[in-house]
Coordinates of C-alpha atoms in Angstrom, one line a residue:
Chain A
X1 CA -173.6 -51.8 -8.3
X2 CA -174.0 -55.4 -9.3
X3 CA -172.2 -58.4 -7.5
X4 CA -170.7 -59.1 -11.0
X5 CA -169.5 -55.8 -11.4
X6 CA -167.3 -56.0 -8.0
X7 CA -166.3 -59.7 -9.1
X8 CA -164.8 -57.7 -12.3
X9 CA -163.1 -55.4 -10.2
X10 CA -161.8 -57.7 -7.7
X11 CA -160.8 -60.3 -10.4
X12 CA -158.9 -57.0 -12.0
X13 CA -157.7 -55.6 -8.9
X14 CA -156.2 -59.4 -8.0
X15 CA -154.7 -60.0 -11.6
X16 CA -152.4 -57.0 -10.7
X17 CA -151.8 -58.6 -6.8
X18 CA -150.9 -62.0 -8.9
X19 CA -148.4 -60.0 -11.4
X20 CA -146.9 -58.5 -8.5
X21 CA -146.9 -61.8 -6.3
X22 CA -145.2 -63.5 -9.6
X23 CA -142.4 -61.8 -8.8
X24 CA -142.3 -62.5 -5.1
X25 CA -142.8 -66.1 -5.4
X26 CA -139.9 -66.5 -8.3
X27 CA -137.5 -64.5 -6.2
X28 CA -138.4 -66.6 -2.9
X29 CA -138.4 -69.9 -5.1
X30 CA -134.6 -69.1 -6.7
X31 CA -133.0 -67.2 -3.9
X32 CA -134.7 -68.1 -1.4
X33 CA -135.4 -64.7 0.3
X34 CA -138.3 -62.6 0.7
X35 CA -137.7 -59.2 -1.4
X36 CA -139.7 -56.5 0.5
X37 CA -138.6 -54.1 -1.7
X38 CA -140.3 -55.5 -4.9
X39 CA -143.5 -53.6 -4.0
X40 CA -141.8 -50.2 -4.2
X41 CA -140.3 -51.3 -7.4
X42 CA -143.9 -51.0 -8.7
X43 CA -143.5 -47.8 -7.5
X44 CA -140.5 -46.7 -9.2
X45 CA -142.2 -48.2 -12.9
X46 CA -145.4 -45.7 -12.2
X47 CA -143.7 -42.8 -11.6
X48 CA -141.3 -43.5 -14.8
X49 CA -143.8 -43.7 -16.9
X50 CA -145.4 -40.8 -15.4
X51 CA -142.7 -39.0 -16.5
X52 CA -142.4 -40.2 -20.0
X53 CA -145.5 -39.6 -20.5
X54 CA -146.0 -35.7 -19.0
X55 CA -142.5 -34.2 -19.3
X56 CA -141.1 -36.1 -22.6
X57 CA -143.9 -37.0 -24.5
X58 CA -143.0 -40.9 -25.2
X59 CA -145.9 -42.7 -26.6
X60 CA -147.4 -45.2 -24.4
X61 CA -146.1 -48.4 -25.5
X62 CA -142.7 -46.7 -25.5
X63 CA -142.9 -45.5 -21.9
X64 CA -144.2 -48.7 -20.4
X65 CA -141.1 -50.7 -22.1
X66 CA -138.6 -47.8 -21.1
X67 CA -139.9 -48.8 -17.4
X68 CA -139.6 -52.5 -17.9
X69 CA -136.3 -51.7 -18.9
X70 CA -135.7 -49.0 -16.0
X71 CA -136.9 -51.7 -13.3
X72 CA -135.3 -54.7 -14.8
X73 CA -131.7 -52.7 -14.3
X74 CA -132.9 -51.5 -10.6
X75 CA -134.0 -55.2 -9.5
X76 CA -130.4 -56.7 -11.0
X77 CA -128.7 -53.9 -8.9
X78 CA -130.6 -54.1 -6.0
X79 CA -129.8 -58.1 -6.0
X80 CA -125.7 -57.5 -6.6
X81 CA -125.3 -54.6 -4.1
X82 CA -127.9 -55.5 -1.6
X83 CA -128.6 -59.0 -1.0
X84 CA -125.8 -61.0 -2.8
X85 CA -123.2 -60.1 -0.3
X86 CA -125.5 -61.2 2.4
X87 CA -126.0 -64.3 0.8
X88 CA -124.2 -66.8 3.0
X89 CA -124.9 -64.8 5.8
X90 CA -125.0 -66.9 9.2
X91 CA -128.8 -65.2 9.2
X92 CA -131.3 -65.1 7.0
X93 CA -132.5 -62.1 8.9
X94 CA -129.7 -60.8 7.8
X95 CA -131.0 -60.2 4.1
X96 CA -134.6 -59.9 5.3
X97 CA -133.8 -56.3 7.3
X98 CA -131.7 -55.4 4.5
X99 CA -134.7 -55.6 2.0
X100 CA -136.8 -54.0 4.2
X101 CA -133.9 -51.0 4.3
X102 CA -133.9 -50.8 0.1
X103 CA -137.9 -50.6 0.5
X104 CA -137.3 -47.4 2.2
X105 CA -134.4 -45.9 0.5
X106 CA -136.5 -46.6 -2.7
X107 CA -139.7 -44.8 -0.8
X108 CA -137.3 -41.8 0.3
X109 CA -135.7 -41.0 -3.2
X110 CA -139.1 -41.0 -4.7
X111 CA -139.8 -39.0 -1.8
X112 CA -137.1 -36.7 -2.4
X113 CA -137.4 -36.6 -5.9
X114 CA -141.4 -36.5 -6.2
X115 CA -142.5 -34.9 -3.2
X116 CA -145.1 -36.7 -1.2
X117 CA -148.4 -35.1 -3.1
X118 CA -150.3 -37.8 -5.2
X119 CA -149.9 -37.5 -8.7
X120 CA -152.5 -37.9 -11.1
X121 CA -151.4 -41.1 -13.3
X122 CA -152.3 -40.3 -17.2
X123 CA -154.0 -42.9 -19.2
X124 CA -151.8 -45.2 -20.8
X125 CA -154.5 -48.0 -22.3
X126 CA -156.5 -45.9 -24.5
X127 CA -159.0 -48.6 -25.1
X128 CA -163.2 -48.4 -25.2
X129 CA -165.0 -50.3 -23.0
X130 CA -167.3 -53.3 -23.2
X131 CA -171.0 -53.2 -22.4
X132 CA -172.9 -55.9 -21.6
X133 CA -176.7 -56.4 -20.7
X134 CA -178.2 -52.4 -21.6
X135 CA -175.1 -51.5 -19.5
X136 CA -175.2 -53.6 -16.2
X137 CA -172.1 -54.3 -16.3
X138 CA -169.4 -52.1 -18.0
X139 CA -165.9 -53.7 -18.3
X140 CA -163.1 -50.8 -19.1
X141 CA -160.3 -51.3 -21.3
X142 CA -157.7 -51.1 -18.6
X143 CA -159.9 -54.2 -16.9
X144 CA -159.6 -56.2 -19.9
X145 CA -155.6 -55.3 -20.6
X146 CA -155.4 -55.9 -16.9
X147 CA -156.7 -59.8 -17.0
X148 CA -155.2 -60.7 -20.3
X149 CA -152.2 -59.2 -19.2
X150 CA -152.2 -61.6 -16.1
X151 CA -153.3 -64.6 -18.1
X152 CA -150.2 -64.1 -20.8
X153 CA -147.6 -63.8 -18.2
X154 CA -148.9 -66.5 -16.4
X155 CA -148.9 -69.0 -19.1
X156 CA -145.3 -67.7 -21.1
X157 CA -143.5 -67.8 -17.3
X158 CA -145.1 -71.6 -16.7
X159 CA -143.9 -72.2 -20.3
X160 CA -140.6 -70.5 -19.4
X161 CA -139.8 -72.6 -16.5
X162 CA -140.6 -75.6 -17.5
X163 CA -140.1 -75.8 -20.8
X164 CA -137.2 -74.0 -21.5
X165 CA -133.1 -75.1 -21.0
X166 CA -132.7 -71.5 -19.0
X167 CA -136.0 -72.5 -17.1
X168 CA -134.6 -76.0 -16.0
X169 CA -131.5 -74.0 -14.6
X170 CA -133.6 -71.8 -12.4
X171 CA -135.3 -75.2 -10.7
X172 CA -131.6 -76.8 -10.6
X173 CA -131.0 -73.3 -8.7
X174 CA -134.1 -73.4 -6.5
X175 CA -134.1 -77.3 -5.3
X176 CA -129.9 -77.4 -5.1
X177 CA -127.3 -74.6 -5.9
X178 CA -124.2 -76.7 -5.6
X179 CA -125.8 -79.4 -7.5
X180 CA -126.7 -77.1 -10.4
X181 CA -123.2 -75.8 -10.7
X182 CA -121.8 -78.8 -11.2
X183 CA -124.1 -79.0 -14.4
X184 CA -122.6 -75.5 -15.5
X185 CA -125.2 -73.4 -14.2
X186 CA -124.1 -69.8 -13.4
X187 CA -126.1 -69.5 -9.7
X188 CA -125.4 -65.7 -10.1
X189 CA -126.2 -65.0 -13.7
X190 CA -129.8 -67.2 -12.7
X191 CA -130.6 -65.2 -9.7
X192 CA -129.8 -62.0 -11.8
X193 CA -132.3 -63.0 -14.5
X194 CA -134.7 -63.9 -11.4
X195 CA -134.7 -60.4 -10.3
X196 CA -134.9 -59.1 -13.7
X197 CA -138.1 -60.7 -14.7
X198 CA -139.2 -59.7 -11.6
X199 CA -138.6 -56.3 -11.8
X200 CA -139.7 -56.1 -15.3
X201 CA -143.2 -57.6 -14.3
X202 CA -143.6 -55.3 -11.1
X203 CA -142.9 -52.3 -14.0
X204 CA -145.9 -53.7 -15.8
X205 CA -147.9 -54.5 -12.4
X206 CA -147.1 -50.5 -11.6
X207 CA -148.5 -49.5 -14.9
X208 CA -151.8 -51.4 -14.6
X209 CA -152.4 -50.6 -10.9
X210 CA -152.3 -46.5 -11.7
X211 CA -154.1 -46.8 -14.5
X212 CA -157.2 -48.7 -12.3
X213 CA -156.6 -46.0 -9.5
X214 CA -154.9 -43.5 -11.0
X215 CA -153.0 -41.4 -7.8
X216 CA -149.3 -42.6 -7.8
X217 CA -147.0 -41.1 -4.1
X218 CA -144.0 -42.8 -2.9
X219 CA -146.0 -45.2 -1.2
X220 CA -148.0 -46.5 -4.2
X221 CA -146.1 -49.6 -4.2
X222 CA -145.8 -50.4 -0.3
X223 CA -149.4 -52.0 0.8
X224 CA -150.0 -53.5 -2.9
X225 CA -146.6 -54.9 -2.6
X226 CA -147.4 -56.5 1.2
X227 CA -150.8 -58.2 -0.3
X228 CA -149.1 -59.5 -2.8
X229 CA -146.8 -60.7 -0.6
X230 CA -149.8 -62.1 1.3
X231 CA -150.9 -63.5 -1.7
X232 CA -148.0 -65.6 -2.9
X233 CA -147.7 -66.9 0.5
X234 CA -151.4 -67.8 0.5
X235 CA -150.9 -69.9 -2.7
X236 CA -148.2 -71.7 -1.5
X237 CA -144.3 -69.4 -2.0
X238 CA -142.7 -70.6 -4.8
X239 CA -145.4 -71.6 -7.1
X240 CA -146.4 -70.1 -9.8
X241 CA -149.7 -71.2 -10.0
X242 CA -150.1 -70.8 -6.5
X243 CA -149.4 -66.7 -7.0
X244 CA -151.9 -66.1 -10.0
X245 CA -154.7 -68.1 -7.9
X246 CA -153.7 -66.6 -4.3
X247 CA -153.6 -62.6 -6.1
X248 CA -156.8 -63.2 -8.1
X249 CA -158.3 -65.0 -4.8
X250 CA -157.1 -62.2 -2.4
X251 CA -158.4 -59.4 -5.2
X252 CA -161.8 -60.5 -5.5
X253 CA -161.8 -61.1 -1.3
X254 CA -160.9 -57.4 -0.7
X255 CA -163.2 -56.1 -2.9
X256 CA -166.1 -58.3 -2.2
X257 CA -165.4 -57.3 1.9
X258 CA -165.6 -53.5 0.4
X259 CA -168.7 -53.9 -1.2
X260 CA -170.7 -55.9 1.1
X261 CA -169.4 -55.6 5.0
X262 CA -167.0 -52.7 5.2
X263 CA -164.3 -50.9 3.3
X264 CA -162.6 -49.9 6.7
X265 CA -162.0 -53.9 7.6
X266 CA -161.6 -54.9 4.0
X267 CA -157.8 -55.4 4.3
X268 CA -158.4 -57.1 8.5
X269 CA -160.4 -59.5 6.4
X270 CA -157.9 -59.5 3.7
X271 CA -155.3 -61.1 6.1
X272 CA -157.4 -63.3 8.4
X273 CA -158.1 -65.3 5.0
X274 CA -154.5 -65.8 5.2
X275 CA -154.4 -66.4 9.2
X276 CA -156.9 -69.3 8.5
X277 CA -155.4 -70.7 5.3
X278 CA -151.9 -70.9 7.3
X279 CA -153.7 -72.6 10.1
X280 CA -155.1 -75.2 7.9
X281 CA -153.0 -75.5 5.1
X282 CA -149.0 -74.0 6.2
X283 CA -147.5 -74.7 2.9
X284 CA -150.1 -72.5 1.1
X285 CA -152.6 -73.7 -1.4
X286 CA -150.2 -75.1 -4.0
X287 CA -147.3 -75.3 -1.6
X288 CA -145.2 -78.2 -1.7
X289 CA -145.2 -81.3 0.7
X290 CA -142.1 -83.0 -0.3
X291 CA -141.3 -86.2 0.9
X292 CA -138.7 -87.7 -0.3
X293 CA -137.0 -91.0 -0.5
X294 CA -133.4 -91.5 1.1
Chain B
X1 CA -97.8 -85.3 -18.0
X2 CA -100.7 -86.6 -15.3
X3 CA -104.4 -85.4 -16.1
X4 CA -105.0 -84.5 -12.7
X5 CA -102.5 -82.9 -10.2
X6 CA -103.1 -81.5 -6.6
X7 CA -100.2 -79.3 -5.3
X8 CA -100.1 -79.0 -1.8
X9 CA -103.3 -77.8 -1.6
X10 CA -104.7 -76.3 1.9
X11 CA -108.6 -75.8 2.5
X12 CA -110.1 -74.3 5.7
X13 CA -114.3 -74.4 6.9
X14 CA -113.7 -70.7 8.5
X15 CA -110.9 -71.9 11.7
X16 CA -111.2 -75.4 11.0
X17 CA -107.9 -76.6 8.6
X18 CA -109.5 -79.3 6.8
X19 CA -107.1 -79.8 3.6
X20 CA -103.5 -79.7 5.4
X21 CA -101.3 -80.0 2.2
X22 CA -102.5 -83.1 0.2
X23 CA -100.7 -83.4 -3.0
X24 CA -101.8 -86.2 -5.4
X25 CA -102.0 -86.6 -9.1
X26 CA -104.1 -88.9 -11.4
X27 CA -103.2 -90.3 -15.4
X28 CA -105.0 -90.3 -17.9
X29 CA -107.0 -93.6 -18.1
X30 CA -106.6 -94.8 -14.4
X31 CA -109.2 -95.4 -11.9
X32 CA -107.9 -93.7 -8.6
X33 CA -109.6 -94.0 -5.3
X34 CA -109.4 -91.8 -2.5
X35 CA -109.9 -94.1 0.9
X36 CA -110.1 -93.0 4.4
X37 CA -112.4 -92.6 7.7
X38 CA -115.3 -90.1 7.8
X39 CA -114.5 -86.7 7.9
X40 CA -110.9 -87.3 6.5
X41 CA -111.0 -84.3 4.1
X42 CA -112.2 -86.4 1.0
X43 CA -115.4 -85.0 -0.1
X44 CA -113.7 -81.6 0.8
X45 CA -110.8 -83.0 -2.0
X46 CA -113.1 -83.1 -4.4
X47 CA -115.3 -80.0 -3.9
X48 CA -112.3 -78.3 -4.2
X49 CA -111.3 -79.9 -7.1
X50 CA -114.8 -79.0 -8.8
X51 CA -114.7 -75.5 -7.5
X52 CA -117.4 -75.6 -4.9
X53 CA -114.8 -74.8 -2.2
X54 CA -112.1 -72.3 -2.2
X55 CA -108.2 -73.3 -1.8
X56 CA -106.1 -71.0 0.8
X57 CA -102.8 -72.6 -0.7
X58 CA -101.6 -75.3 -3.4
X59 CA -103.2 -75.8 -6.7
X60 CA -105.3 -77.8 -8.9
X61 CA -103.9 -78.4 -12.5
X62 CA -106.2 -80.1 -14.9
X63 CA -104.8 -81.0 -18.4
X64 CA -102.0 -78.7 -18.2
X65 CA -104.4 -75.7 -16.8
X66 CA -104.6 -74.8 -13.5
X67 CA -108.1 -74.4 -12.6
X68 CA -107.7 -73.7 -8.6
X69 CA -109.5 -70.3 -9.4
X70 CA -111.8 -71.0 -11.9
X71 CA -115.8 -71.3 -10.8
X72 CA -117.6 -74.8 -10.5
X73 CA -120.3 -73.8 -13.2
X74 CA -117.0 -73.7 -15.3
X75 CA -115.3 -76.4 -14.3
X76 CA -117.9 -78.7 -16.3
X77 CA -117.1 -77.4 -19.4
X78 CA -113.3 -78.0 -19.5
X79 CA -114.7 -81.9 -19.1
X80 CA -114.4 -83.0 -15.3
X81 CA -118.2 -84.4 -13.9
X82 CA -118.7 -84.6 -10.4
X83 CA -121.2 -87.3 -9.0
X84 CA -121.6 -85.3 -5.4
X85 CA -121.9 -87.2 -2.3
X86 CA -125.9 -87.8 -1.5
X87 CA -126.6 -88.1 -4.9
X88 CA -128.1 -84.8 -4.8
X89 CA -130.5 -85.3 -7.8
X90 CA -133.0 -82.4 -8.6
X91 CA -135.9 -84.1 -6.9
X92 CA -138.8 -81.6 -8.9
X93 CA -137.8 -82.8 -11.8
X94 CA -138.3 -85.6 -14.5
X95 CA -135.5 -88.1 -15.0
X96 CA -135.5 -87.0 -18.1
X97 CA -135.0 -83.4 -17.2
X98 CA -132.4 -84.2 -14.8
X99 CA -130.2 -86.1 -17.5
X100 CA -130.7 -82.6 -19.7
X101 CA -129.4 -80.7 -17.0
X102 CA -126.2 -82.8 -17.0
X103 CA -126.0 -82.0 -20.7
X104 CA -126.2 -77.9 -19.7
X105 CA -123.0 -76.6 -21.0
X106 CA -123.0 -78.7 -24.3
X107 CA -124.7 -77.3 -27.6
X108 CA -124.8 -79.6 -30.0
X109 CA -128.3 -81.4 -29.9
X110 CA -127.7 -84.5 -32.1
X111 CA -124.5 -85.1 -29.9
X112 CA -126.7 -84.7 -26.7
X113 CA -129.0 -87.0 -28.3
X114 CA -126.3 -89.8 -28.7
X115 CA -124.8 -89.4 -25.5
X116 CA -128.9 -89.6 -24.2
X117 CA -128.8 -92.8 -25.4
X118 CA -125.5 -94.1 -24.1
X119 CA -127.1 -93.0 -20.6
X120 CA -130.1 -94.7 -21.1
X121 CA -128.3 -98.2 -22.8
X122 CA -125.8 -98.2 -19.8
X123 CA -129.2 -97.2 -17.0
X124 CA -132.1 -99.1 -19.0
X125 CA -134.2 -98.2 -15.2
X126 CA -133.9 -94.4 -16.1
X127 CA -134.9 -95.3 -19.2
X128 CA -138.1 -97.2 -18.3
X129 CA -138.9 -94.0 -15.7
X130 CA -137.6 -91.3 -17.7
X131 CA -141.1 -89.5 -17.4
X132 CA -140.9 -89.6 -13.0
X133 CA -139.9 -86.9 -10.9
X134 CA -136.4 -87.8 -10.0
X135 CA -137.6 -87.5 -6.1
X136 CA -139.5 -90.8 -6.4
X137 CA -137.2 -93.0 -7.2
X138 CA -134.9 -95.3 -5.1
X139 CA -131.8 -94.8 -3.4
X140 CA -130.1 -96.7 -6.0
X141 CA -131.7 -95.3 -9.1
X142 CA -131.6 -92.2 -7.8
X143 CA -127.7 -93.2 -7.8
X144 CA -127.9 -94.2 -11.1
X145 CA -128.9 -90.9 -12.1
X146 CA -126.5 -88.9 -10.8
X147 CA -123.6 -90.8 -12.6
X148 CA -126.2 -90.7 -16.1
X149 CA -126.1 -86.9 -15.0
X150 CA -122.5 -86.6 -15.1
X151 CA -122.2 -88.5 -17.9
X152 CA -124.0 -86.4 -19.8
X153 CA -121.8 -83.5 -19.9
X154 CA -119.0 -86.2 -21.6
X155 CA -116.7 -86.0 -19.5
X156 CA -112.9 -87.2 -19.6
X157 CA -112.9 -87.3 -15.8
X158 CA -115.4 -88.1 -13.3
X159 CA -115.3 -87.8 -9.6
X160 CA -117.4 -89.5 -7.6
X161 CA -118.5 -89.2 -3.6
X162 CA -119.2 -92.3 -1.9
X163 CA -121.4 -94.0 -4.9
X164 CA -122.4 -96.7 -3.0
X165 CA -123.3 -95.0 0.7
X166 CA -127.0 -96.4 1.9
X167 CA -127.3 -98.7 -1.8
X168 CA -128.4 -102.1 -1.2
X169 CA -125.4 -105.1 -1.7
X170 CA -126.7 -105.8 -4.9
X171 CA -127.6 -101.8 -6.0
X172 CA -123.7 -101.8 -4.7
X173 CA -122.6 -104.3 -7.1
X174 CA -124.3 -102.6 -10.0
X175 CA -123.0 -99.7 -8.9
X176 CA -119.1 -100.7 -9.0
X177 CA -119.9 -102.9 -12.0
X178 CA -120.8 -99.3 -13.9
X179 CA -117.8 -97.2 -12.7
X180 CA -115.9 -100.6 -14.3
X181 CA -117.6 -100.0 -17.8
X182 CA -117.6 -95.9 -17.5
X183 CA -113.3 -96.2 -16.8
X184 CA -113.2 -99.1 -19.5
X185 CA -114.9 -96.6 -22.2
X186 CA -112.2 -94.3 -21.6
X187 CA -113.2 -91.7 -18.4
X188 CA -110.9 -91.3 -16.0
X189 CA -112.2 -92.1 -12.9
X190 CA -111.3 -90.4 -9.0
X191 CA -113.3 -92.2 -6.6
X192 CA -114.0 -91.4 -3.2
X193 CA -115.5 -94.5 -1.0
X194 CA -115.8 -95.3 2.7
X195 CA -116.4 -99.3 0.9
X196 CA -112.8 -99.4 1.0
X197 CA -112.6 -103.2 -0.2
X198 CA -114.8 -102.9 -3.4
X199 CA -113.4 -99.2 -4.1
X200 CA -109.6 -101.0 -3.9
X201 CA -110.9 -104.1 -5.7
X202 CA -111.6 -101.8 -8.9
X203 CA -108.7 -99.1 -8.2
X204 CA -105.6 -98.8 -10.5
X205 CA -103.8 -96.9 -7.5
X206 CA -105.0 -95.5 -3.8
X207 CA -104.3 -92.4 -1.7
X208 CA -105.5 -93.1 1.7
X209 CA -106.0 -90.0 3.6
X210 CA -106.4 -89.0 7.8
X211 CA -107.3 -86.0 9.0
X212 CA -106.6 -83.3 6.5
X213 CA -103.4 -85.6 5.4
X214 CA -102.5 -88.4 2.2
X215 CA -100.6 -90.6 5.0
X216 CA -100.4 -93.7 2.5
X217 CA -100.3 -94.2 -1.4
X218 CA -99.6 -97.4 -3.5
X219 CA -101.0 -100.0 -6.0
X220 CA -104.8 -100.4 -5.0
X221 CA -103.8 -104.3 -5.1
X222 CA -101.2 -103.8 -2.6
X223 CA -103.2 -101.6 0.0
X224 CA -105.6 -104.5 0.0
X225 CA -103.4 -107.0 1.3
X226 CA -101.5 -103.9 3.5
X227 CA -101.6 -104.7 7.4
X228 CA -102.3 -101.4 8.4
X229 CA -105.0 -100.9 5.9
X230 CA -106.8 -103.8 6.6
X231 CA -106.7 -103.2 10.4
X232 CA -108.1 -99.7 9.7
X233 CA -110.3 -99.4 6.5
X234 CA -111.0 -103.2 5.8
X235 CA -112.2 -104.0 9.4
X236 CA -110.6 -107.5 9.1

């Protein structure tokens, strides 16, 4: 295979990672916790659709917006039960274990409810693929859905934030909760809507990730959710930027370690590039140095 | 009927009783200004006045309604503005921005638009940096935004938290001179201030307060010239 055909794949494989690590970074920028469980929400999308699909016959479309919907309702509930009583917890560890907890209760009802044999994901993006120079390199339809996909979201959530009065409130919320209630800003109802676009996005990351390897199992969700993790930290947590470029980045790096030195230290390689990037640069690559003036 | 009325109110930080029965009220129209040394239970007055802390006892009647229970991020809309202590602009964002925050429960655009331009008439500095992330400007503008904030939700009162802490004499001056116009256009005005002297020189009425306690109350121009209060507050 070419080197541009594993630059497709990695830049694929990462547009899901940055999808994923959207929802990561918005979480840690609003409520300022680390949601561990968000991978395994991926998880839960795959497997609805999955279902919709085989046992009910839901068109596509249908079946990947039933799972938006599915995951949007999990990630507000998982916020209210879980994590919003531990919010003013003396320790942020606190919230951090619990997280870790729901990451496993998620994994163990899928578990319970699936078995733990890989299913064969169905093909959602029934689209033909493009062929380029006498076939040297072949993009599929669920590479291209995959990076528009990525590029949409990324620009309608930078246009969300910034743009938009609901947007404004989420910053208020990120820099200074007390400060944005006294404007009138519900802190509860914005984390909420944090966790539901989110979840909704991880329903969509879930859908494109089975569809590029198409084996979902209760664990489909766990290591993609840690790189992405990986990769919103490497971009700098909290930015939104910083997530597309770190899980595009840490796609094509994974990949490009597959193809070329070894798939068995692909993901050892995978997080030294984060090692080193912490070394040099803590705050990520679009991480914030604020200095501010008294 | 007073616009403002605290009842006995009692706040605790977990063991510590830091509101021990205070009881105050405020008319319509006056400028009222809360004095005392640091850590006298003033900014915790008015964060339980906004809602950002809960009361164990007493109550908070605004306009007739009693709003001890009711949220902060509700508190805006029934028309009270708090400028917080710190200033506590949102430092990521444009001047600009900020001012719309302020403007967050209100719906009617042209309206925004007008009261926009009060802000920026009565600020003309915000108005020159409107397009700057609020975290690069001064202390004092930085000041000047968080009253523009609060104005921007057109409020009938505002209560603000030490104003003029860290401002410059003349950012000080400006400063006072504004809360001066804002009470003279018709906002009630509860001011908190470790600047004892200018905070009495623009008062209507005082409550001084000591540990948890109101232990004085009177004509702001009478405190001034009051013994005890000078010996304590005035540092003459």
């Amino acid at each position: 295979m070419s080197f541009l055909t594993y630059l497709k794949d990695g830049i694929s494989l990462g547009s899901v990672y940055a999808i994923i690590a959207l929802g990561y970074t918005m979480v840690y920028g609003i409520a300022k916790m680390l949601n561990f469980a968000h991978g395994d929400v991926i998880m839960v999308g795959a497997y609805v659709v999955l279902m919709l699909l085989t046992k009910a016959g839901v068109p596509g479309i249908l079946a990947v917006l039933i799972a938006m919907a599915v995951c949007t309702v999990l990630g507000i509930t998982i916020e209210k039960v879980a994590y919003r009583p531990l919010r003013k917890a003396s320790s942020p560890l606190a919230v951090l274990i619990t997280a870790i907890g729901v990451s496993y209760l998620l994994q163990n009802i899928a578990l319970l409810l699936f078995g733990a044999d890989g299913k064969t994901f169905v093909d959602v993006i029934k689209l033909p693929s493009l062929s380029f120079g006498d076939g040297a390199l072949i993009i599929s339809g669920t590479t291209i859905v995959t990076i528009l996909a990525c590029i949409i979201i990324m620009v309608c959530l930078t246009l969300f934030v910034n743009k938009t009065r609901q947007g404004h409130a989420m910053q208020a919320v990120s820099e200074d909760k007390d400060a944005a209630q006294l404007m009138g800003v519900n802190v509860n109802g914005t984390i909420s809507l944090t966790f539901a676009i989110g979840s909704a996005l991880a329903a969509i990351a879930g859908v494109l990730l089975c569809s590029a390897y198409p084996i979902v199992t209760p664990y489909t969700g766990a290591m993609p959710g840690i790189k992405a993790f990986v990769a919103a930290v490497f971009g700098g947590i909290g930015s939104i930027p910083g997530a597309m470029i770190g899980g595009i980045l840490l796609g094509v790096i994974e990949i490009l370690s597959k193809a070329y030195i070894s798939s068995q230290v692909a993901d050892a390689i995978v997080f030294g590039v984060l090692i080193v990037v912490l070394l040099v640069k803590p705050t990520g690559l679009f991480g914030r140095n604020i200095q501010e003036k008294v | 009927m007073a616009m403002l009325e605290v009842n006995d109110l009692h706040v605790y930080y977990g063991v510590i009783h830091a509101l021990r029965g205070i009881s105050f009220k405020v008319d319509r129209g006056e400028v009222i200004a809360l004095i005392g040394a640091n850590g006298a239970g003033k900014t915790t007055t008015l964060q339980t006045i906004t809602g950002l802390l809960p009361a164990k006892q007493g109550s908070v009647i605004f306009e007739g309604k009693d709003i001890t229970k009711i949220p902060a991020h509700k508190i805006v809309k029934m028309g009270i503005a708090h400028v917080p202590e710190g200033r506590r602009v949102f430092s990521q964002l444009s001047v600009y921005d900020n001012l719309k925050l302020g403007a967050f429960t209100r719906n009617d655009k042209t309206e925004i638009e007008e009261s926009l331009n009060m802000v920026y008439q009565r600020f003309p500095r915000l108005m020159e940096r409107k397009d700057q992330r609020a975290g690069t400007l001064s202390g004092g503008e930085q000041q000047m935004l968080a009253m523009g904030r609060a104005l921007m939700s057109k409020p009938r009162l505002i209560v603000m938290d030490e104003p003029s802490m860290g401002l410059s004499p003349i950012f000080v001056n400006e400063i006072f001179d504004i809360i001066k116009v804002v009470s003279e256009s018709g906002t009630t005005v509860l001011l908190v201030e470790q600047n004892a002297n200018k905070a009495l020189s623009i008062a209507d009425r005082a409550y001084v307060m000591e540990t948890g306690e109101i232990t004085m109350e009177g004509a702001a121009e009478d405190l001034l010239h009051d013994e005890a209060v000078q010996k304590a507050y005035l540092g003459e």
